[in-house]
mmCIF file of C-alpha atoms in Angstrom:
data_model
loop_
_atom_site.group_PDB
_atom_site.id
_atom_site.type_symbol
_atom_site.label_atom_id
_atom_site.label_comp_id
_atom_site.label_asym_id
_atom_site.label_seq_id
_atom_site.Cartn_x
_atom_site.Cartn_y
_atom_site.Cartn_z
ATOM 1 C CA ALA A 1 27.748 21.564 116.437
ATOM 2 C CA LYS A 2 29.096 22.118 112.989
ATOM 3 C CA ALA A 3 27.349 23.852 110.131
ATOM 4 C CA LYS A 4 28.493 24.284 106.594
ATOM 5 C CA ALA A 5 28.455 27.700 105.023
ATOM 6 C CA GLY A 6 30.126 27.940 101.660
ATOM 7 C CA GLY A 7 31.771 24.570 102.255
ATOM 8 C CA THR A 8 33.429 25.671 105.505
ATOM 9 C CA LYS A 9 32.648 23.995 108.823
ATOM 10 C CA TYR A 10 32.025 26.238 111.802
ATOM 11 C CA THR A 11 31.598 25.235 115.423
ATOM 12 C CA LEU A 12 28.932 26.765 117.613
ATOM 13 C CA ALA A 13 31.704 28.655 119.413
ATOM 14 C CA ASP A 14 32.865 30.110 116.076
ATOM 15 C CA VAL A 15 29.371 31.246 115.158
ATOM 16 C CA THR A 16 28.551 32.784 118.520
ATOM 17 C CA ALA A 17 31.912 34.585 118.810
ATOM 18 C CA GLY A 18 31.146 36.876 115.878
ATOM 19 C CA PRO A 19 29.196 40.115 115.860
ATOM 20 C CA GLN A 20 26.116 38.402 114.403
ATOM 21 C CA VAL A 21 24.614 35.133 115.608
ATOM 22 C CA ALA A 22 22.409 32.973 113.412
ATOM 23 C CA GLU A 23 18.745 33.357 114.193
ATOM 24 C CA GLY A 24 17.497 30.632 116.517
ATOM 25 C CA VAL A 25 20.763 29.680 118.243
ATOM 26 C CA TRP A 26 19.751 31.113 121.605
ATOM 27 C CA THR A 27 16.025 30.525 121.026
ATOM 28 C CA ALA A 28 16.636 26.789 120.659
ATOM 29 C CA LYS A 29 18.276 26.702 124.089
ATOM 30 C CA SER A 30 15.499 28.754 125.713
ATOM 31 C CA VAL A 31 12.742 26.609 124.196
ATOM 32 C CA HIS A 32 14.565 23.403 125.206
ATOM 33 C CA GLU A 33 14.846 24.560 128.818
ATOM 34 C CA ARG A 34 11.280 25.838 129.045
ATOM 35 C CA ALA A 35 9.767 22.731 127.414
ATOM 36 C CA ALA A 36 11.656 20.524 129.886
ATOM 37 C CA ARG A 37 10.515 22.686 132.794
ATOM 38 C CA ILE A 38 6.815 22.519 131.883
ATOM 39 C CA GLY A 39 6.888 18.956 130.527
ATOM 40 C CA ILE A 40 5.916 19.353 126.884
ATOM 41 C CA GLU A 41 7.380 17.758 123.772
ATOM 42 C CA THR A 42 8.857 20.005 121.091
ATOM 43 C CA PRO A 43 10.480 17.478 118.759
ATOM 44 C CA ILE A 44 11.622 19.866 116.035
ATOM 45 C CA MET A 45 13.055 22.396 118.474
ATOM 46 C CA GLU A 46 14.637 19.559 120.460
ATOM 47 C CA ALA A 47 16.341 18.343 117.277
ATOM 48 C CA VAL A 48 17.601 21.856 116.530
ATOM 49 C CA TYR A 49 18.875 22.172 120.099
ATOM 50 C CA ARG A 50 20.684 18.824 119.899
ATOM 51 C CA VAL A 51 22.351 19.758 116.601
ATOM 52 C CA LEU A 52 23.493 23.124 117.933
ATOM 53 C CA HIS A 53 24.395 22.253 121.502
ATOM 54 C CA ASP A 54 24.953 18.476 121.701
ATOM 55 C CA GLY A 55 26.820 17.843 118.461
ATOM 56 C CA LEU A 56 24.119 15.687 116.857
ATOM 57 C CA SER A 57 24.517 15.639 113.092
ATOM 58 C CA PRO A 58 21.743 17.266 111.062
ATOM 59 C CA LEU A 59 21.245 13.948 109.243
ATOM 60 C CA ALA A 60 20.807 12.039 112.514
ATOM 61 C CA ALA A 61 18.383 14.693 113.777
ATOM 62 C CA MET A 62 16.278 14.422 110.635
ATOM 63 C CA GLN A 63 16.302 10.622 110.782
ATOM 64 C CA ALA A 64 15.167 10.689 114.415
ATOM 65 C CA LEU A 65 12.319 13.064 113.564
ATOM 66 C CA MET A 66 11.201 10.922 110.634
ATOM 67 C CA ALA A 67 11.299 7.768 112.777
ATOM 68 C CA ARG A 68 8.909 9.183 115.386
ATOM 69 C CA ALA A 69 5.560 7.483 115.668
ATOM 70 C CA GLN A 70 2.755 9.533 114.178
ATOM 71 C CA LYS A 71 0.157 10.940 116.536
ATOM 72 C CA ASN A 72 -2.433 13.684 116.620
ATOM 73 C CA GLU A 73 -0.946 16.950 117.819
#
């Protein structure tokens, strides 16, 4: 995953190697694993997980979320 901060691209490895890790990096992985284990959909957290851990672009993640069929939740 790559994120821009001040115009610089950082990989997930770069971000997690430092003394401080962005809030939500490890939470996204935990939520992804737990949701899969108990069989629930968490589309926003899944998108965050895919951006951070699977290399999905933030734009593609947003487009996928916006393309989801609406339903009562």
